PDB file of C-alpha atoms in Angstrom:
ATOM      1  CA  MET A   1     -10.836 -21.760  -5.259  1.00  0.00           C
ATOM      2  CA  SER A   2     -14.012 -21.710  -7.718  1.00  0.00           C
ATOM      3  CA  LEU A   3     -14.094 -18.134  -9.550  1.00  0.00           C
ATOM      4  CA  MET A   4     -17.234 -16.462  -8.612  1.00  0.00           C
ATOM      5  CA  MET A   5     -18.752 -14.376 -11.862  1.00  0.00           C
ATOM      6  CA  CYS A   6     -18.415 -11.285 -10.545  1.00  0.00           C
ATOM      7  CA  GLU A   7     -14.447 -11.425 -10.734  1.00  0.00           C
ATOM      8  CA  LEU A   8     -14.186 -12.495 -14.070  1.00  0.00           C
ATOM      9  CA  PRO A   9     -13.294  -9.476 -16.287  1.00  0.00           C
ATOM     10  CA  THR A  10     -15.217  -6.744 -18.345  1.00  0.00           C
ATOM     11  CA  LYS A  11     -15.084  -6.974 -22.124  1.00  0.00           C
ATOM     12  CA  GLY A  12     -16.703  -4.085 -24.160  1.00  0.00           C
ATOM     13  CA  PRO A  13     -17.644  -0.862 -23.433  1.00  0.00           C
ATOM     14  CA  GLY A  14     -17.216  -1.225 -19.744  1.00  0.00           C
ATOM     15  CA  ALA A  15     -14.320  -1.988 -19.687  1.00  0.00           C
ATOM     16  CA  MET A  16     -13.316   0.596 -21.981  1.00  0.00           C
ATOM     17  CA  GLN A  17     -15.497   2.488 -19.172  1.00  0.00           C
ATOM     18  CA  ALA A  18     -13.515   1.163 -16.382  1.00  0.00           C
ATOM     19  CA  ARG A  19     -10.456   1.572 -17.399  1.00  0.00           C
ATOM     20  CA  GLN A  20     -10.768   5.366 -18.089  1.00  0.00           C
ATOM     21  CA  LEU A  21     -12.121   5.250 -14.216  1.00  0.00           C
ATOM     22  CA  ALA A  22      -8.692   4.193 -12.872  1.00  0.00           C
ATOM     23  CA  ASP A  23      -6.853   6.781 -15.019  1.00  0.00           C
ATOM     24  CA  ARG A  24      -8.498   8.469 -12.696  1.00  0.00           C
ATOM     25  CA  ILE A  25      -7.167   7.526  -9.183  1.00  0.00           C
ATOM     26  CA  PRO A  26      -4.152   9.187  -8.713  1.00  0.00           C
ATOM     27  CA  MET A  27      -1.030   7.009  -9.447  1.00  0.00           C
ATOM     28  CA  LEU A  28       1.703   8.072  -6.149  1.00  0.00           C
ATOM     29  CA  GLU A  29       5.564   6.246  -6.619  1.00  0.00           C
ATOM     30  CA  THR A  30       7.874   6.298  -3.722  1.00  0.00           C
ATOM     31  CA  ARG A  31      11.628   4.484  -3.555  1.00  0.00           C
ATOM     32  CA  ARG A  32      10.199   1.399  -4.303  1.00  0.00           C
ATOM     33  CA  LEU A  33       6.140   1.438  -4.546  1.00  0.00           C
ATOM     34  CA  VAL A  34       3.077   1.670  -6.736  1.00  0.00           C
ATOM     35  CA  LEU A  35       0.620   2.688  -5.096  1.00  0.00           C
ATOM     36  CA  ARG A  36      -2.420   2.694  -7.574  1.00  0.00           C
ATOM     37  CA  ALA A  37      -5.497   1.710  -9.359  1.00  0.00           C
ATOM     38  CA  PRO A  38      -6.974  -1.442  -7.798  1.00  0.00           C
ATOM     39  CA  HIS A  39      -8.182  -3.860 -10.877  1.00  0.00           C
ATOM     40  CA  ILE A  40     -10.401  -6.646 -10.642  1.00  0.00           C
ATOM     41  CA  LYS A  41      -8.080  -9.317 -10.812  1.00  0.00           C
ATOM     42  CA  ASP A  42      -6.088  -7.414  -8.090  1.00  0.00           C
ATOM     43  CA  PHE A  43      -9.556  -8.937  -6.143  1.00  0.00           C
ATOM     44  CA  ARG A  44      -8.069 -12.483  -5.218  1.00  0.00           C
ATOM     45  CA  ALA A  45      -5.141 -11.134  -3.338  1.00  0.00           C
ATOM     46  CA  TYR A  46      -7.270  -9.448  -1.619  1.00  0.00           C
ATOM     47  CA  ALA A  47      -9.348 -12.453  -0.593  1.00  0.00           C
ATOM     48  CA  ASP A  48      -6.918 -14.222  -0.015  1.00  0.00           C
ATOM     49  CA  ILE A  49      -5.447 -11.986   2.748  1.00  0.00           C
ATOM     50  CA  ALA A  50      -9.395 -11.131   3.807  1.00  0.00           C
ATOM     51  CA  LEU A  51      -9.886 -15.442   4.416  1.00  0.00           C
ATOM     52  CA  SER A  52      -6.481 -16.379   5.768  1.00  0.00           C
ATOM     53  CA  ALA A  53      -5.985 -15.435   9.534  1.00  0.00           C
ATOM     54  CA  ARG A  54      -4.417 -12.364   9.649  1.00  0.00           C
ATOM     55  CA  GLY A  55      -7.329 -11.135   7.289  1.00  0.00           C
ATOM     56  CA  SER A  56      -9.177 -11.865  10.429  1.00  0.00           C
ATOM     57  CA  HIS A  57      -9.877  -7.760  11.701  1.00  0.00           C
ATOM     58  CA  LEU A  58     -12.210  -7.595   8.164  1.00  0.00           C
ATOM     59  CA  GLY A  59     -14.422 -10.116   9.241  1.00  0.00           C
ATOM     60  CA  CYS A  60     -14.639 -11.654   5.795  1.00  0.00           C
ATOM     61  CA  THR A  61     -15.675 -15.378   6.330  1.00  0.00           C
ATOM     62  CA  THR A  62     -16.625 -16.488   3.182  1.00  0.00           C
ATOM     63  CA  ARG A  63     -15.688 -14.696  -0.388  1.00  0.00           C
ATOM     64  CA  ALA A  64     -18.302 -12.875  -1.092  1.00  0.00           C
ATOM     65  CA  GLU A  65     -17.648 -10.834   1.713  1.00  0.00           C
ATOM     66  CA  ALA A  66     -14.715 -10.545   1.037  1.00  0.00           C
ATOM     67  CA  TRP A  67     -16.285  -9.399  -3.010  1.00  0.00           C
ATOM     68  CA  TYR A  68     -18.104  -6.231  -0.742  1.00  0.00           C
ATOM     69  CA  ASP A  69     -15.822  -5.498   1.325  1.00  0.00           C
ATOM     70  CA  PHE A  70     -13.260  -5.073  -1.517  1.00  0.00           C
ATOM     71  CA  SER A  71     -16.306  -3.460  -3.590  1.00  0.00           C
ATOM     72  CA  ASN A  72     -16.554  -1.073  -1.295  1.00  0.00           C
ATOM     73  CA  MET A  73     -13.036   0.034  -0.467  1.00  0.00           C
ATOM     74  CA  VAL A  74     -12.256   1.021  -4.044  1.00  0.00           C
ATOM     75  CA  ALA A  75     -16.168   2.897  -4.290  1.00  0.00           C
ATOM     76  CA  GLY A  76     -14.351   5.414  -2.149  1.00  0.00           C
ATOM     77  CA  TRP A  77     -13.082   7.123  -4.998  1.00  0.00           C
ATOM     78  CA  LEU A  78     -16.248   7.607  -6.586  1.00  0.00           C
ATOM     79  CA  LEU A  79     -18.630   8.261  -3.197  1.00  0.00           C
ATOM     80  CA  ARG A  80     -15.389  10.558  -1.241  1.00  0.00           C
ATOM     81  CA  GLY A  81     -12.310  11.359  -2.808  1.00  0.00           C
ATOM     82  CA  HIS A  82     -10.233   8.806  -1.753  1.00  0.00           C
ATOM     83  CA  GLY A  83     -10.589   5.090  -0.952  1.00  0.00           C
ATOM     84  CA  LEU A  84      -8.198   1.200  -1.746  1.00  0.00           C
ATOM     85  CA  TRP A  85      -5.045   1.285  -3.942  1.00  0.00           C
ATOM     86  CA  THR A  86      -3.258  -1.517  -4.706  1.00  0.00           C
ATOM     87  CA  VAL A  87       0.385  -1.845  -3.903  1.00  0.00           C
ATOM     88  CA  THR A  88       2.986  -3.070  -6.463  1.00  0.00           C
ATOM     89  CA  SER A  89       6.966  -3.398  -6.663  1.00  0.00           C
ATOM     90  CA  ARG A  90       8.745  -0.705  -8.803  1.00  0.00           C
ATOM     91  CA  GLN A  91      10.459  -2.956 -10.119  1.00  0.00           C
ATOM     92  CA  ASP A  92       8.452  -5.485 -11.234  1.00  0.00           C
ATOM     93  CA  GLY A  93       4.869  -4.757 -10.529  1.00  0.00           C
ATOM     94  CA  THR A  94       4.469  -7.672  -8.347  1.00  0.00           C
ATOM     95  CA  LEU A  95       1.589  -7.055  -6.441  1.00  0.00           C
ATOM     96  CA  LEU A  96       2.265  -6.305  -2.336  1.00  0.00           C
ATOM     97  CA  GLY A  97      -0.930  -5.866  -0.484  1.00  0.00           C
ATOM     98  CA  PHE A  98      -3.365  -2.446  -0.034  1.00  0.00           C
ATOM     99  CA  VAL A  99      -3.482   0.783   1.250  1.00  0.00           C
ATOM    100  CA  LEU A 100      -6.512   2.579   2.030  1.00  0.00           C
ATOM    101  CA  LEU A 101      -7.798   5.756   2.606  1.00  0.00           C
ATOM    102  CA  GLY A 102     -11.280   4.807   4.078  1.00  0.00           C
ATOM    103  CA  PHE A 103     -14.904   5.773   5.844  1.00  0.00           C
ATOM    104  CA  GLU A 104     -17.120   3.384   6.616  1.00  0.00           C
ATOM    105  CA  PRO A 105     -20.045   2.438   8.284  1.00  0.00           C
ATOM    106  CA  GLY A 106     -19.138   2.979  12.555  1.00  0.00           C
ATOM    107  CA  ASP A 107     -15.754   4.918  11.366  1.00  0.00           C
ATOM    108  CA  GLU A 108     -15.789   8.074  12.928  1.00  0.00           C
ATOM    109  CA  GLU A 109     -12.656   9.887  11.190  1.00  0.00           C
ATOM    110  CA  PRO A 110     -10.630   9.080   7.853  1.00  0.00           C
ATOM    111  CA  GLU A 111      -8.732   5.621   8.291  1.00  0.00           C
ATOM    112  CA  LEU A 112      -6.021   4.426   7.177  1.00  0.00           C
ATOM    113  CA  GLY A 113      -5.489   1.042   6.683  1.00  0.00           C
ATOM    114  CA  PHE A 114      -2.812  -1.121   4.952  1.00  0.00           C
ATOM    115  CA  MET A 115      -2.569  -4.731   4.273  1.00  0.00           C
ATOM    116  CA  LEU A 116       0.090  -6.551   2.335  1.00  0.00           C
ATOM    117  CA  THR A 117       0.062 -10.150   1.267  1.00  0.00           C
ATOM    118  CA  GLU A 118       2.038 -12.989   3.602  1.00  0.00           C
ATOM    119  CA  ASP A 119       5.388 -13.011   1.537  1.00  0.00           C
ATOM    120  CA  ALA A 120       5.746  -8.682   0.976  1.00  0.00           C
ATOM    121  CA  GLU A 121       5.214  -8.694   5.099  1.00  0.00           C
ATOM    122  CA  GLY A 122       8.994  -7.827   6.869  1.00  0.00           C
ATOM    123  CA  HIS A 123      10.495  -6.123   3.860  1.00  0.00           C
ATOM    124  CA  GLY A 124       9.254  -2.186   5.191  1.00  0.00           C
ATOM    125  CA  TYR A 125       6.578  -1.772   2.157  1.00  0.00           C
ATOM    126  CA  ALA A 126       3.654  -1.309   4.867  1.00  0.00           C
ATOM    127  CA  ALA A 127       5.383   0.955   6.003  1.00  0.00           C
ATOM    128  CA  GLU A 128       6.615   3.121   2.660  1.00  0.00           C
ATOM    129  CA  ALA A 129       2.866   2.652   1.483  1.00  0.00           C
ATOM    130  CA  ALA A 130       0.846   4.082   4.778  1.00  0.00           C
ATOM    131  CA  GLU A 131       3.643   6.902   4.547  1.00  0.00           C
ATOM    132  CA  ALA A 132       2.307   7.528   1.247  1.00  0.00           C
ATOM    133  CA  ALA A 133      -1.400   7.271   1.794  1.00  0.00           C
ATOM    134  CA  ARG A 134      -1.076   9.440   4.598  1.00  0.00           C
ATOM    135  CA  ALA A 135       0.596  12.223   2.641  1.00  0.00           C
ATOM    136  CA  TYR A 136      -1.550  11.867  -0.299  1.00  0.00           C
ATOM    137  CA  GLY A 137      -4.677  11.870   2.522  1.00  0.00           C
ATOM    138  CA  PHE A 138      -3.163  14.938   4.554  1.00  0.00           C
ATOM    139  CA  GLU A 139      -1.368  17.111   2.319  1.00  0.00           C
ATOM    140  CA  HIS A 140      -3.816  16.971  -0.988  1.00  0.00           C
ATOM    141  CA  MET A 141      -7.087  15.881   0.580  1.00  0.00           C
ATOM    142  CA  ARG A 142      -6.383  18.128   3.028  1.00  0.00           C
ATOM    143  CA  LEU A 143      -8.397  15.732   5.557  1.00  0.00           C
ATOM    144  CA  PRO A 144      -9.189  17.059   8.748  1.00  0.00           C
ATOM    145  CA  SER A 145      -7.725  14.130  10.816  1.00  0.00           C
ATOM    146  CA  LEU A 146      -6.148  10.589   9.897  1.00  0.00           C
ATOM    147  CA  VAL A 147      -6.397   7.206  12.175  1.00  0.00           C
ATOM    148  CA  SER A 148      -5.799   3.586  11.806  1.00  0.00           C
ATOM    149  CA  TYR A 149      -8.609   1.857  13.611  1.00  0.00           C
ATOM    150  CA  ILE A 150      -6.390  -1.017  14.605  1.00  0.00           C
ATOM    151  CA  ASP A 151      -7.836  -4.657  16.828  1.00  0.00           C
ATOM    152  CA  ALA A 152      -6.183  -4.553  20.447  1.00  0.00           C
ATOM    153  CA  GLY A 153      -4.490  -8.463  19.070  1.00  0.00           C
ATOM    154  CA  ASN A 154      -3.754  -7.170  15.483  1.00  0.00           C
ATOM    155  CA  ASP A 155      -0.125  -6.782  16.934  1.00  0.00           C
ATOM    156  CA  LYS A 156       1.622  -6.280  13.970  1.00  0.00           C
ATOM    157  CA  SER A 157      -0.607  -3.569  12.813  1.00  0.00           C
ATOM    158  CA  ILE A 158       0.563  -1.957  16.243  1.00  0.00           C
ATOM    159  CA  ALA A 159       3.451  -1.859  15.493  1.00  0.00           C
ATOM    160  CA  LEU A 160       3.630  -0.585  12.034  1.00  0.00           C
ATOM    161  CA  ALA A 161       1.503   2.322  13.614  1.00  0.00           C
ATOM    162  CA  GLU A 162       3.533   3.200  16.038  1.00  0.00           C
ATOM    163  CA  ARG A 163       6.927   3.066  14.217  1.00  0.00           C
ATOM    164  CA  ILE A 164       5.245   6.151  11.183  1.00  0.00           C
ATOM    165  CA  GLY A 165       4.785   7.913  14.322  1.00  0.00           C
ATOM    166  CA  ALA A 166       0.498   7.402  14.589  1.00  0.00           C
ATOM    167  CA  PHE A 167      -0.635   7.128  18.594  1.00  0.00           C
ATOM    168  CA  ALA A 168      -2.911   5.107  20.833  1.00  0.00           C
ATOM    169  CA  ASP A 169      -5.428   8.381  21.238  1.00  0.00           C
ATOM    170  CA  GLY A 170      -8.379   5.651  22.288  1.00  0.00           C
ATOM    171  CA  GLU A 171     -11.178   3.425  21.084  1.00  0.00           C
ATOM    172  CA  LEU A 172     -13.570   3.008  18.611  1.00  0.00           C
ATOM    173  CA  ALA A 173     -16.938   0.296  19.592  1.00  0.00           C
ATOM    174  CA  TYR A 174     -18.073  -1.450  16.528  1.00  0.00           C
ATOM    175  CA  ALA A 175     -21.883  -1.949  16.222  1.00  0.00           C
ATOM    176  CA  GLY A 176     -21.480  -6.325  16.748  1.00  0.00           C
ATOM    177  CA  ASP A 177     -18.187  -6.396  17.652  1.00  0.00           C
ATOM    178  CA  PRO A 178     -16.664  -8.147  20.836  1.00  0.00           C
ATOM    179  CA  ALA A 179     -14.202  -5.731  20.932  1.00  0.00           C
ATOM    180  CA  PRO A 180     -13.646  -2.470  20.432  1.00  0.00           C
ATOM    181  CA  SER A 181     -10.965  -1.181  17.972  1.00  0.00           C
ATOM    182  CA  ILE A 182      -7.624   0.871  19.374  1.00  0.00           C
ATOM    183  CA  VAL A 183      -7.512   4.022  17.444  1.00  0.00           C
ATOM    184  CA  TYR A 184      -4.134   5.678  16.455  1.00  0.00           C
ATOM    185  CA  ARG A 185      -3.999   9.037  15.079  1.00  0.00           C
ATOM    186  CA  HIS A 186      -1.216  10.060  12.710  1.00  0.00           C
ATOM    187  CA  PRO A 187      -0.044  13.448  13.258  1.00  0.00           C
ATOM    188  CA  LYS A 188      -0.376  16.360  10.966  1.00  0.00           C
ATOM    189  CA  PRO A 189       2.977  17.258   9.312  1.00  0.00           C
ATOM    190  CA  GLU A 190       3.475  21.231  10.329  1.00  0.00           C
ATOM    191  CA  THR A 191       2.507  23.213   7.166  1.00  0.00           C
ATOM    192  CA  ALA A 192       5.037  25.854   6.483  1.00  0.00           C
TER     193      ALA A 192
END
């Protein structure tokens, strides 16, 4: 794997400005996890997931497409006030995956997305990260609704969405996609 020039960390004043912007992204902590601002070095793990069979639902077929997808998700913070978090282990800082509050072209509502590295699967990390991001979206961002758009064949994501209380609520067809995504609606928490 050869790195693209855009993957190399910036230096000088640009690096300082990037750190200052990253410091403005809220950090969420759970019992086992830290959801933090993405760093440029996190792209390697993102690309590994996006370009694997497990990440085929993202639609990336090249490293450059994965870079554009990653950049788009990170840019959500600047444009919408929510976006991609890198999920790490609270114990040792190991990168475990990513969770997203996003709004992409074609989306009809804000989306809760999640994807883990292969080694991180099967430990409950995705549910823990998704629940923290969802709570942030409803409680702090006051999002009016939150859904997960999931490919019909993505059994692991469907099981996760249902495990954390989401329910199937129709379909959404994206232009150019062969099959519509299932819309999984996350219920808003009851307010006192």
